[in-house]
Coordinates of N, CA and C in Angstrom, one line a residue:
M1 N -48.3 -190.0 -90.6 CA -48.7 -189.9 -92.1 C -49.4 -188.6 -92.4
Q2 N -50.3 -188.3 -91.3 CA -51.1 -187.0 -91.6 C -50.1 -185.8 -91.8
R3 N -49.1 -185.7 -90.9 CA -48.0 -184.6 -91.1 C -47.3 -184.7 -92.4
L4 N -47.1 -185.9 -93.0 CA -46.4 -186.0 -94.3 C -47.3 -185.6 -95.3
R5 N -48.6 -185.8 -95.3 CA -49.6 -185.3 -96.3 C -49.6 -183.7 -96.2
I6 N -49.7 -183.2 -95.0 CA -49.7 -181.8 -94.8 C -48.4 -181.2 -95.4
R7 N -47.3 -181.7 -95.0 CA -46.0 -181.3 -95.6 C -46.0 -181.2 -97.2
S8 N -46.4 -182.4 -97.7 CA -46.5 -182.5 -99.1 C -47.4 -181.5 -99.7
S9 N -48.5 -181.3 -99.0 CA -49.5 -180.4 -99.6 C -48.8 -178.8 -99.6
V10 N -48.1 -178.5 -98.5 CA -47.5 -177.2 -98.5 C -46.4 -177.0 -99.5
L11 N -45.6 -178.0 -99.6 CA -44.5 -178.0 -100.7 C -45.3 -177.8 -102.1
F12 N -46.3 -178.6 -102.3 CA -47.0 -178.4 -103.6 C -47.5 -177.1 -104.0
L13 N -48.1 -176.5 -102.9 CA -48.7 -175.1 -103.1 C -47.5 -174.0 -103.2
L14 N -46.5 -174.2 -102.5 CA -45.3 -173.4 -102.7 C -44.7 -173.4 -104.0
L15 N -44.7 -174.6 -104.5 CA -44.2 -174.9 -105.9 C -45.1 -174.2 -107.0
V16 N -46.4 -174.4 -106.8 CA -47.3 -173.7 -107.7 C -47.2 -172.3 -107.7
A17 N -47.1 -171.7 -106.4 CA -47.0 -170.3 -106.2 C -45.9 -169.8 -106.9
G18 N -44.7 -170.4 -106.6 CA -43.4 -170.1 -107.4 C -43.4 -170.1 -108.8
L19 N -44.0 -171.1 -109.4 CA -44.2 -171.2 -110.9 C -45.2 -170.1 -111.3
A20 N -46.1 -169.7 -110.6 CA -47.0 -168.7 -111.0 C -46.3 -167.3 -111.0
I21 N -45.5 -167.1 -110.0 CA -44.6 -165.7 -110.0 C -43.8 -165.8 -111.2
Y22 N -43.0 -166.9 -111.3 CA -42.0 -167.0 -112.5 C -42.8 -166.7 -113.7
G23 N -43.9 -167.4 -113.9 CA -44.6 -167.1 -115.2 C -45.2 -165.7 -115.3
Q24 N -45.5 -165.0 -114.4 CA -45.9 -163.6 -114.4 C -44.7 -162.8 -114.7
A25 N -43.6 -163.0 -114.0 CA -42.3 -162.3 -114.4 C -41.8 -162.5 -115.9
K26 N -41.9 -163.7 -116.4 CA -41.6 -164.0 -117.8 C -42.6 -163.2 -118.8
A27 N -43.9 -163.2 -118.4 CA -44.8 -162.4 -119.1 C -44.6 -160.9 -119.3
E28 N -44.2 -160.4 -118.2 CA -43.9 -159.0 -118.3 C -42.6 -158.4 -118.7
I29 N -41.5 -159.3 -118.7 CA -40.3 -159.0 -119.3 C -40.3 -159.0 -120.9
P30 N -39.8 -158.1 -121.5 CA -39.9 -158.2 -123.0 C -39.1 -159.4 -123.5
Q31 N -39.5 -160.0 -124.5 CA -38.7 -161.2 -125.0 C -37.3 -160.9 -125.3
Q32 N -37.1 -159.7 -125.9 CA -35.7 -159.5 -126.5 C -34.8 -159.3 -125.3
A33 N -35.3 -159.1 -124.1 CA -34.3 -159.0 -122.9 C -33.3 -160.0 -122.9
E34 N -34.0 -161.4 -123.2 CA -33.0 -162.6 -122.9 C -31.9 -162.5 -123.9
H35 N -32.0 -161.8 -125.0 CA -30.8 -161.8 -125.9 C -29.6 -161.1 -125.2
Y36 N -29.9 -160.1 -124.2 CA -28.8 -159.5 -123.6 C -28.5 -159.9 -122.1
R37 N -29.0 -160.9 -121.7 CA -28.9 -161.3 -120.4 C -27.5 -161.7 -120.1
R38 N -27.0 -162.6 -120.9 CA -25.6 -163.1 -120.7 C -24.6 -161.9 -120.7
D39 N -24.6 -160.9 -121.8 CA -23.8 -159.8 -121.8 C -24.0 -158.9 -120.6
L40 N -25.1 -158.6 -120.2 CA -25.4 -157.7 -119.0 C -24.8 -158.3 -117.8
T41 N -24.9 -159.6 -117.5 CA -24.3 -160.2 -116.4 C -22.8 -160.2 -116.5
R42 N -22.2 -160.4 -117.6 CA -20.8 -160.3 -117.7 C -20.2 -158.9 -117.4
I43 N -20.8 -158.0 -118.1 CA -20.6 -156.5 -117.8 C -20.6 -156.2 -116.3
A44 N -21.8 -156.5 -115.7 CA -22.0 -156.2 -114.4 C -21.0 -156.7 -113.4
Q45 N -20.9 -158.0 -113.6 CA -19.8 -158.5 -112.7 C -18.5 -158.2 -112.9
A46 N -18.1 -157.7 -114.2 CA -16.6 -157.1 -114.3 C -16.5 -155.9 -113.7
E47 N -17.6 -155.1 -113.6 CA -17.7 -153.7 -113.0 C -17.9 -153.7 -111.5
W48 N -18.8 -154.6 -111.1 CA -19.2 -154.5 -109.5 C -18.9 -155.8 -108.8
G49 N -18.3 -156.8 -109.4 CA -17.9 -158.0 -108.8 C -19.0 -159.1 -108.9
L50 N -18.6 -160.3 -108.5 CA -19.5 -161.4 -108.8 C -20.8 -161.4 -108.2
D51 N -21.0 -160.5 -107.1 CA -22.3 -160.4 -106.5 C -23.0 -159.1 -107.1
A52 N -22.8 -158.8 -108.2 CA -23.3 -157.5 -108.9 C -24.8 -157.7 -108.9
P53 N -25.5 -156.7 -108.6 CA -27.0 -156.7 -108.8 C -27.6 -156.7 -110.0
V54 N -27.4 -157.8 -110.8 CA -27.7 -157.9 -112.2 C -29.3 -157.5 -112.4
A55 N -30.1 -158.1 -111.6 CA -31.5 -157.7 -111.6 C -31.8 -156.3 -111.6
T56 N -31.1 -155.5 -110.8 CA -31.4 -154.0 -110.8 C -31.0 -153.4 -112.0
F57 N -29.8 -153.7 -112.6 CA -29.5 -153.1 -113.9 C -30.5 -153.5 -115.0
A58 N -30.9 -154.8 -115.0 CA -32.0 -155.3 -115.9 C -33.3 -154.5 -115.8
A59 N -33.6 -154.3 -114.5 CA -34.9 -153.4 -114.2 C -34.7 -151.9 -114.6
Q60 N -33.4 -151.5 -114.6 CA -33.2 -150.1 -115.1 C -33.5 -150.0 -116.5
I61 N -32.7 -151.0 -117.3 CA -32.9 -151.0 -118.7 C -34.4 -151.1 -119.1
H62 N -35.2 -151.9 -118.3 CA -36.5 -152.2 -118.6 C -37.3 -150.8 -118.6
Q63 N -37.0 -150.1 -117.5 CA -37.6 -148.7 -117.3 C -37.1 -147.8 -118.3
E64 N -35.9 -147.8 -118.7 CA -35.4 -146.8 -119.8 C -35.9 -147.1 -121.2
S65 N -35.9 -148.2 -121.7 CA -36.2 -148.4 -123.0 C -37.0 -149.7 -123.4
R66 N -37.4 -150.5 -122.3 CA -38.0 -151.8 -122.5 C -37.2 -152.6 -123.4
W67 N -35.9 -152.4 -123.4 CA -34.9 -153.3 -124.0 C -34.9 -153.1 -125.5
R68 N -35.4 -152.0 -126.0 CA -35.2 -151.6 -127.4 C -34.0 -150.9 -127.7
F69 N -33.1 -151.6 -128.3 CA -31.6 -151.0 -128.6 C -31.7 -149.8 -129.5
D70 N -32.8 -149.7 -130.3 CA -32.8 -148.4 -131.1 C -33.6 -147.3 -130.5
A71 N -34.1 -147.4 -129.4 CA -35.0 -146.5 -128.7 C -34.3 -145.0 -128.8
K72 N -35.2 -144.1 -129.0 CA -34.8 -142.7 -129.0 C -35.9 -141.8 -128.3
S73 N -35.6 -141.2 -127.4 CA -36.7 -140.4 -126.6 C -37.1 -139.2 -127.4
P74 N -38.2 -138.5 -127.2 CA -38.4 -137.2 -127.7 C -37.4 -136.1 -127.4
V75 N -36.6 -136.2 -126.3 CA -35.6 -135.2 -126.2 C -34.2 -135.6 -126.5
G76 N -34.2 -136.7 -127.1 CA -32.9 -137.2 -127.8 C -32.1 -138.3 -127.1
A77 N -32.6 -138.8 -125.9 CA -31.9 -139.9 -125.3 C -31.8 -141.0 -126.0
Q78 N -30.8 -141.9 -126.1 CA -30.6 -142.9 -127.1 C -30.2 -144.2 -126.5
G79 N -30.7 -145.3 -127.1 CA -30.3 -146.7 -126.8 C -30.9 -147.4 -125.7
L80 N -30.5 -148.4 -125.2 CA -30.9 -149.3 -124.1 C -31.0 -148.5 -122.9
G81 N -29.9 -147.7 -122.6 CA -29.9 -147.0 -121.3 C -30.3 -145.5 -121.5
Q82 N -30.8 -145.2 -122.7 CA -31.4 -143.8 -122.8 C -30.4 -142.7 -122.4
V83 N -29.1 -142.7 -122.9 CA -28.0 -141.7 -122.5 C -28.2 -140.5 -123.6
M84 N -28.2 -139.2 -123.0 CA -28.2 -138.2 -124.0 C -26.9 -138.0 -124.7
P85 N -26.8 -137.5 -125.9 CA -25.6 -137.5 -126.5 C -24.4 -136.8 -125.8
S86 N -24.7 -135.6 -125.1 CA -23.6 -135.0 -124.4 C -23.2 -135.9 -123.3
T87 N -24.0 -136.7 -122.7 CA -23.7 -137.5 -121.5 C -22.9 -138.7 -122.0
A88 N -23.3 -139.2 -123.2 CA -22.6 -140.3 -123.8 C -21.1 -139.9 -124.2
T89 N -20.9 -138.6 -124.7 CA -19.5 -138.2 -125.0 C -18.7 -138.1 -123.7
W90 N -19.4 -137.5 -122.6 CA -18.7 -137.4 -121.4 C -18.2 -138.7 -120.7
L91 N -19.2 -139.7 -120.9 CA -19.0 -141.0 -120.4 C -17.8 -141.8 -121.2
A92 N -17.7 -141.5 -122.5 CA -16.6 -142.2 -123.2 C -15.4 -141.5 -122.8
D93 N -15.3 -140.3 -122.4 CA -14.2 -139.6 -121.9 C -13.8 -140.1 -120.5
L94 N -14.7 -140.4 -119.7 CA -14.6 -140.8 -118.4 C -14.1 -142.3 -118.3
F95 N -14.6 -143.1 -119.3 CA -14.2 -144.5 -119.2 C -13.8 -144.9 -120.6
P96 N -12.5 -144.3 -121.1 CA -12.1 -144.6 -122.3 C -11.8 -146.2 -122.5
K97 N -11.3 -146.8 -121.7 CA -10.9 -148.3 -121.9 C -12.2 -149.1 -122.1
A98 N -13.0 -148.9 -121.2 CA -14.3 -149.7 -121.1 C -15.3 -149.3 -122.3
L99 N -15.3 -148.0 -122.8 CA -16.4 -147.5 -123.7 C -15.7 -147.3 -125.2
G100 N -14.6 -146.8 -125.2 CA -14.0 -146.6 -126.5 C -14.9 -145.4 -127.1
K101 N -15.2 -145.5 -128.4 CA -15.8 -144.5 -129.1 C -17.3 -144.6 -128.8
V102 N -18.0 -143.3 -129.0 CA -19.4 -143.2 -128.6 C -20.3 -144.1 -129.6
E103 N -21.1 -145.2 -129.1 CA -22.0 -145.9 -129.9 C -23.2 -146.2 -129.0
P104 N -24.1 -145.3 -128.9 CA -25.2 -145.5 -128.0 C -26.3 -146.6 -128.5
Y105 N -26.3 -146.7 -129.8 CA -27.2 -147.8 -130.3 C -26.6 -149.1 -130.3
N106 N -25.3 -149.2 -129.9 CA -24.8 -150.5 -129.8 C -25.1 -151.2 -128.5
P107 N -26.0 -152.2 -128.3 CA -26.3 -152.8 -127.0 C -25.2 -153.0 -126.0
I108 N -24.1 -153.5 -126.4 CA -23.0 -153.7 -125.5 C -22.5 -152.5 -124.9
W109 N -22.3 -151.4 -125.8 CA -21.8 -150.2 -125.4 C -22.7 -149.5 -124.5
S110 N -24.0 -149.6 -124.7 CA -25.1 -148.9 -124.0 C -25.1 -149.5 -122.5
M111 N -25.1 -150.8 -122.6 CA -25.2 -151.5 -121.2 C -23.9 -151.3 -120.4
Q112 N -22.7 -151.2 -121.0 CA -21.4 -150.9 -120.4 C -21.5 -149.5 -119.8
A113 N -22.1 -148.5 -120.6 CA -22.2 -147.3 -120.1 C -23.2 -147.1 -119.0
L114 N -24.2 -147.8 -119.0 CA -25.2 -147.7 -117.8 C -24.5 -148.2 -116.6
V115 N -23.9 -149.3 -116.6 CA -23.3 -150.1 -115.5 C -22.2 -149.2 -114.9
S116 N -21.3 -148.7 -115.9 CA -20.4 -147.9 -115.3 C -20.6 -146.6 -114.7
Y117 N -21.7 -146.0 -115.3 CA -22.1 -144.7 -114.7 C -22.8 -144.9 -113.4
D118 N -23.5 -146.0 -113.3 CA -24.2 -146.3 -112.0 C -23.1 -146.5 -111.0
R119 N -22.0 -147.2 -111.3 CA -20.9 -147.5 -110.4 C -20.2 -146.2 -110.0
W120 N -20.1 -145.3 -111.0 CA -19.4 -144.0 -110.5 C -20.4 -143.2 -109.7
L121 N -21.6 -143.1 -109.9 CA -22.6 -142.5 -109.2 C -22.7 -143.1 -107.7
D122 N -22.6 -144.4 -107.7 CA -22.8 -145.2 -106.3 C -21.6 -144.7 -105.5
A123 N -20.4 -144.4 -106.0 CA -19.4 -143.9 -105.2 C -19.4 -142.5 -104.8
K124 N -20.3 -141.8 -105.3 CA -20.5 -140.2 -104.9 C -21.6 -140.1 -103.9
V125 N -22.4 -141.1 -103.6 CA -23.4 -141.0 -102.6 C -23.3 -142.0 -101.5
K126 N -23.8 -141.7 -100.2 CA -23.9 -142.6 -99.2 C -25.1 -142.6 -98.6
A127 N -25.5 -143.9 -98.3 CA -26.9 -144.0 -97.6 C -27.0 -145.1 -96.6
R128 N -28.1 -145.3 -95.9 CA -28.0 -146.1 -94.7 C -28.1 -147.6 -95.2
T129 N -28.7 -148.0 -96.3 CA -28.7 -149.3 -96.7 C -28.4 -149.4 -98.2
P130 N -28.0 -150.6 -98.8 CA -27.8 -150.6 -100.2 C -29.0 -150.2 -101.2
C131 N -30.3 -150.7 -100.6 CA -31.5 -150.2 -101.3 C -31.6 -148.7 -101.4
E132 N -31.5 -148.0 -100.3 CA -31.6 -146.6 -100.1 C -30.5 -145.9 -101.1
Q133 N -29.2 -146.5 -101.1 CA -28.2 -146.0 -101.9 C -28.3 -146.0 -103.4
A134 N -29.0 -147.3 -103.7 CA -29.3 -147.4 -105.1 C -30.3 -146.4 -105.6
A135 N -31.3 -146.0 -104.8 CA -32.3 -145.1 -105.1 C -31.7 -143.8 -105.4
M136 N -30.7 -143.5 -104.6 CA -30.0 -142.3 -104.8 C -29.2 -142.2 -106.2
F137 N -28.5 -143.2 -106.4 CA -27.7 -143.3 -107.6 C -28.6 -143.3 -108.8
L138 N -29.8 -144.1 -108.8 CA -30.7 -144.1 -109.9 C -31.3 -142.7 -110.1
S139 N -31.6 -142.0 -109.1 CA -32.1 -140.7 -109.2 C -31.1 -139.8 -109.9
S140 N -29.9 -139.9 -109.4 CA -28.8 -139.2 -110.2 C -28.8 -139.5 -111.6
Y141 N -28.9 -140.7 -112.0 CA -28.7 -141.2 -113.4 C -29.7 -140.5 -114.2
N142 N -31.0 -140.4 -113.5 CA -32.2 -139.9 -114.2 C -32.1 -138.4 -114.3
G143 N -31.7 -137.8 -113.1 CA -31.8 -136.2 -113.2 C -30.6 -135.5 -112.9
G144 N -29.5 -136.2 -112.5 CA -28.4 -135.3 -112.2 C -27.9 -135.5 -110.8
L145 N -26.6 -135.8 -110.6 CA -26.0 -135.9 -109.4 C -26.2 -134.7 -108.4
G146 N -26.1 -133.5 -109.2 CA -26.2 -132.3 -108.5 C -27.5 -132.0 -107.7
W147 N -28.6 -132.4 -108.5 CA -30.0 -132.3 -107.8 C -30.0 -133.2 -106.5
V148 N -29.5 -134.4 -106.6 CA -29.4 -135.2 -105.5 C -28.9 -134.6 -104.2
I149 N -27.7 -134.1 -104.5 CA -26.9 -133.3 -103.5 C -27.8 -132.3 -102.9
R150 N -28.3 -131.4 -103.7 CA -29.1 -130.3 -103.2 C -30.3 -130.7 -102.5
D151 N -31.0 -131.8 -102.9 CA -32.3 -132.2 -102.4 C -31.8 -132.9 -100.9
R152 N -30.8 -133.5 -100.8 CA -30.2 -134.1 -99.6 C -30.0 -133.1 -98.5
K153 N -29.3 -131.9 -99.0 CA -28.9 -130.8 -98.1 C -30.4 -130.0 -97.6
L154 N -31.3 -130.0 -98.6 CA -32.6 -129.4 -98.2 C -33.3 -130.2 -97.1
A155 N -33.3 -131.6 -97.3 CA -33.8 -132.6 -96.4 C -33.4 -132.4 -95.1
S156 N -32.0 -132.4 -95.0 CA -31.3 -132.2 -93.8 C -31.6 -131.0 -93.0
A157 N -31.7 -129.8 -93.7 CA -32.1 -128.5 -93.2 C -33.5 -128.7 -92.6
K158 N -34.3 -129.4 -93.1 CA -35.8 -129.6 -92.8 C -36.0 -130.5 -91.8
G159 N -34.8 -131.2 -91.3 CA -34.9 -132.2 -90.2 C -35.2 -133.6 -90.6
A160 N -35.1 -133.9 -91.9 CA -35.3 -135.2 -92.5 C -33.8 -135.9 -92.4
D161 N -34.1 -137.3 -92.6 CA -32.8 -138.0 -92.8 C -32.1 -137.9 -94.1
P162 N -30.9 -137.2 -94.3 CA -30.3 -137.2 -95.6 C -29.7 -138.4 -96.2
L163 N -29.5 -139.5 -95.3 CA -29.1 -140.8 -95.7 C -30.2 -141.7 -96.0
T164 N -31.5 -141.4 -96.0 CA -32.5 -142.3 -96.3 C -33.4 -141.5 -97.6
W165 N -33.4 -142.4 -98.6 CA -34.1 -141.8 -99.8 C -35.7 -141.9 -99.7
F166 N -36.2 -143.2 -99.5 CA -37.6 -143.3 -99.6 C -38.3 -142.7 -98.3
N167 N -39.4 -141.9 -98.7 CA -40.1 -141.2 -97.7 C -39.3 -140.2 -96.8
S168 N -38.1 -139.8 -97.3 CA -37.3 -138.8 -96.6 C -36.7 -137.9 -97.7
V169 N -35.5 -138.2 -98.3 CA -35.1 -137.3 -99.2 C -36.0 -137.0 -100.5
E170 N -36.6 -138.1 -100.9 CA -37.4 -138.1 -102.0 C -38.6 -137.0 -102.0
R171 N -38.9 -136.6 -100.6 CA -40.0 -135.7 -100.5 C -39.5 -134.2 -100.7
F172 N -38.3 -133.9 -100.9 CA -37.8 -132.6 -101.0 C -37.3 -132.3 -102.4
N173 N -37.7 -131.0 -102.8 CA -37.3 -130.5 -104.2 C -36.7 -129.1 -104.0
D174 N -35.3 -129.0 -104.4 CA -34.7 -127.8 -104.3 C -34.9 -127.0 -105.5
G175 N -35.7 -127.1 -106.2 CA -35.9 -126.1 -107.4 C -36.3 -126.7 -108.8
R176 N -36.2 -128.0 -108.9 CA -36.6 -128.5 -110.4 C -38.1 -128.5 -110.6
S177 N -38.3 -128.4 -111.9 CA -39.8 -128.2 -112.2 C -40.7 -129.4 -111.8
A178 N -41.9 -129.2 -111.5 CA -42.9 -130.2 -111.0 C -42.8 -131.3 -111.9
A179 N -42.8 -131.3 -113.2 CA -42.7 -132.5 -114.1 C -41.5 -133.3 -114.0
A180 N -40.4 -132.5 -113.9 CA -39.0 -133.2 -113.7 C -39.0 -133.9 -112.3
F181 N -39.6 -133.2 -111.4 CA -39.5 -133.8 -110.0 C -40.2 -135.1 -109.9
K182 N -41.5 -135.0 -110.5 CA -42.4 -136.3 -110.5 C -41.8 -137.3 -111.2
E183 N -41.2 -137.1 -112.4 CA -40.5 -138.2 -113.2 C -39.4 -138.9 -112.3
N184 N -38.6 -137.8 -111.8 CA -37.5 -138.3 -111.0 C -37.7 -139.2 -109.9
R185 N -38.8 -138.9 -109.2 CA -39.2 -139.6 -108.0 C -39.9 -141.0 -108.3
Q186 N -40.5 -141.1 -109.5 CA -41.0 -142.2 -109.9 C -39.9 -143.2 -110.4
Y187 N -38.9 -142.7 -110.9 CA -37.8 -143.6 -111.4 C -37.1 -144.5 -110.5
P188 N -36.6 -144.3 -109.4 CA -36.3 -145.2 -108.5 C -37.2 -146.2 -108.0
R189 N -38.6 -145.6 -107.9 CA -39.5 -146.5 -107.2 C -40.0 -147.5 -108.2
L190 N -40.1 -147.2 -109.4 CA -40.5 -148.2 -110.6 C -39.4 -149.3 -110.7
I191 N -38.1 -148.8 -110.8 CA -37.1 -149.8 -110.9 C -36.8 -150.7 -109.7
L192 N -36.7 -150.1 -108.5 CA -36.5 -150.9 -107.3 C -37.6 -151.6 -106.7
L193 N -38.9 -151.1 -106.8 CA -40.0 -151.7 -106.1 C -40.9 -152.3 -106.9
R194 N -40.7 -152.3 -108.2 CA -41.5 -152.9 -109.2 C -40.8 -153.7 -110.1
W195 N -40.0 -153.3 -110.9 CA -39.3 -154.1 -112.0 C -38.2 -155.0 -111.5
E196 N -37.6 -154.6 -110.5 CA -36.4 -155.5 -109.9 C -37.0 -156.8 -109.5
A197 N -38.1 -156.8 -108.8 CA -38.6 -158.1 -108.4 C -39.0 -159.1 -109.5
L198 N -39.4 -158.5 -110.7 CA -39.7 -159.3 -111.8 C -38.4 -160.1 -112.2
Y199 N -37.3 -159.4 -112.4 CA -36.1 -160.0 -112.9 C -35.4 -160.9 -111.8
V200 N -35.6 -160.6 -110.6 CA -35.2 -161.5 -109.6 C -36.0 -162.8 -109.7
A201 N -37.3 -162.7 -109.8 CA -38.2 -163.9 -109.9 C -37.9 -164.7 -111.3
A202 N -37.4 -164.0 -112.2 CA -37.2 -164.6 -113.6 C -35.7 -165.2 -113.6
G203 N -35.0 -165.2 -112.5 CA -33.6 -165.8 -112.3 C -32.5 -165.0 -112.8
W204 N -32.7 -163.7 -112.9 CA -31.6 -162.8 -113.4 C -30.5 -162.5 -112.3
G205 N -30.7 -163.1 -111.3 CA -29.8 -162.8 -110.0 C -30.4 -161.9 -109.1
Q206 N -29.6 -161.5 -108.2 CA -30.0 -160.6 -107.0 C -30.2 -159.1 -107.4
G207 N -31.0 -158.5 -106.6 CA -31.1 -157.1 -106.7 C -30.8 -156.4 -105.4
V208 N -30.7 -155.1 -105.5 CA -30.2 -154.5 -104.2 C -31.3 -154.3 -103.3
C209 N -32.6 -154.4 -103.6 CA -33.7 -154.2 -102.7 C -34.4 -155.7 -102.4
Q210 N -34.1 -156.7 -103.1 CA -34.7 -157.9 -103.1 C -34.0 -159.0 -102.3

């Protein structure tokens, strides 16, 4: 009887803790995100397979625009995925069937562009774990694949592991400005180590680091 009571108490505490985490996640996720959840899941699974890390892409959109479809940055990045006009045109040429004409303020177009671009970048980098690899393609999304390649070469030359991002490649800067470097290094950390967990807890599916 005593064991049964202890087990019941433990299960109750776990339930309360789980509900608290879920409630916190829901509180931090913008309400409008739910409007795009089904479409993002469909797009991600079509591009990455049924085990697509939907929570990771949701976390990325969270970081980029806080789910504001009409967001425009001071430097001109547009839409949910905050794609620059020149990049949007390039992506439309790269994925003509998936994207068609350039429509950065169309939420479906913007999510498709983000997920497709992530997939393309993912194929260009290799890392020791899916989490480390995601950090590399996210850094590439934010600052350009060329910089990641250069920073990896520098890391290797300095004796660091070029296949590990966190606390390895992320420490090296092969020439970008201090401000750009700081922003770029925060980008994967915020998405993968902060926001992704919120979306996993809120039931958006799996993430690459969770």
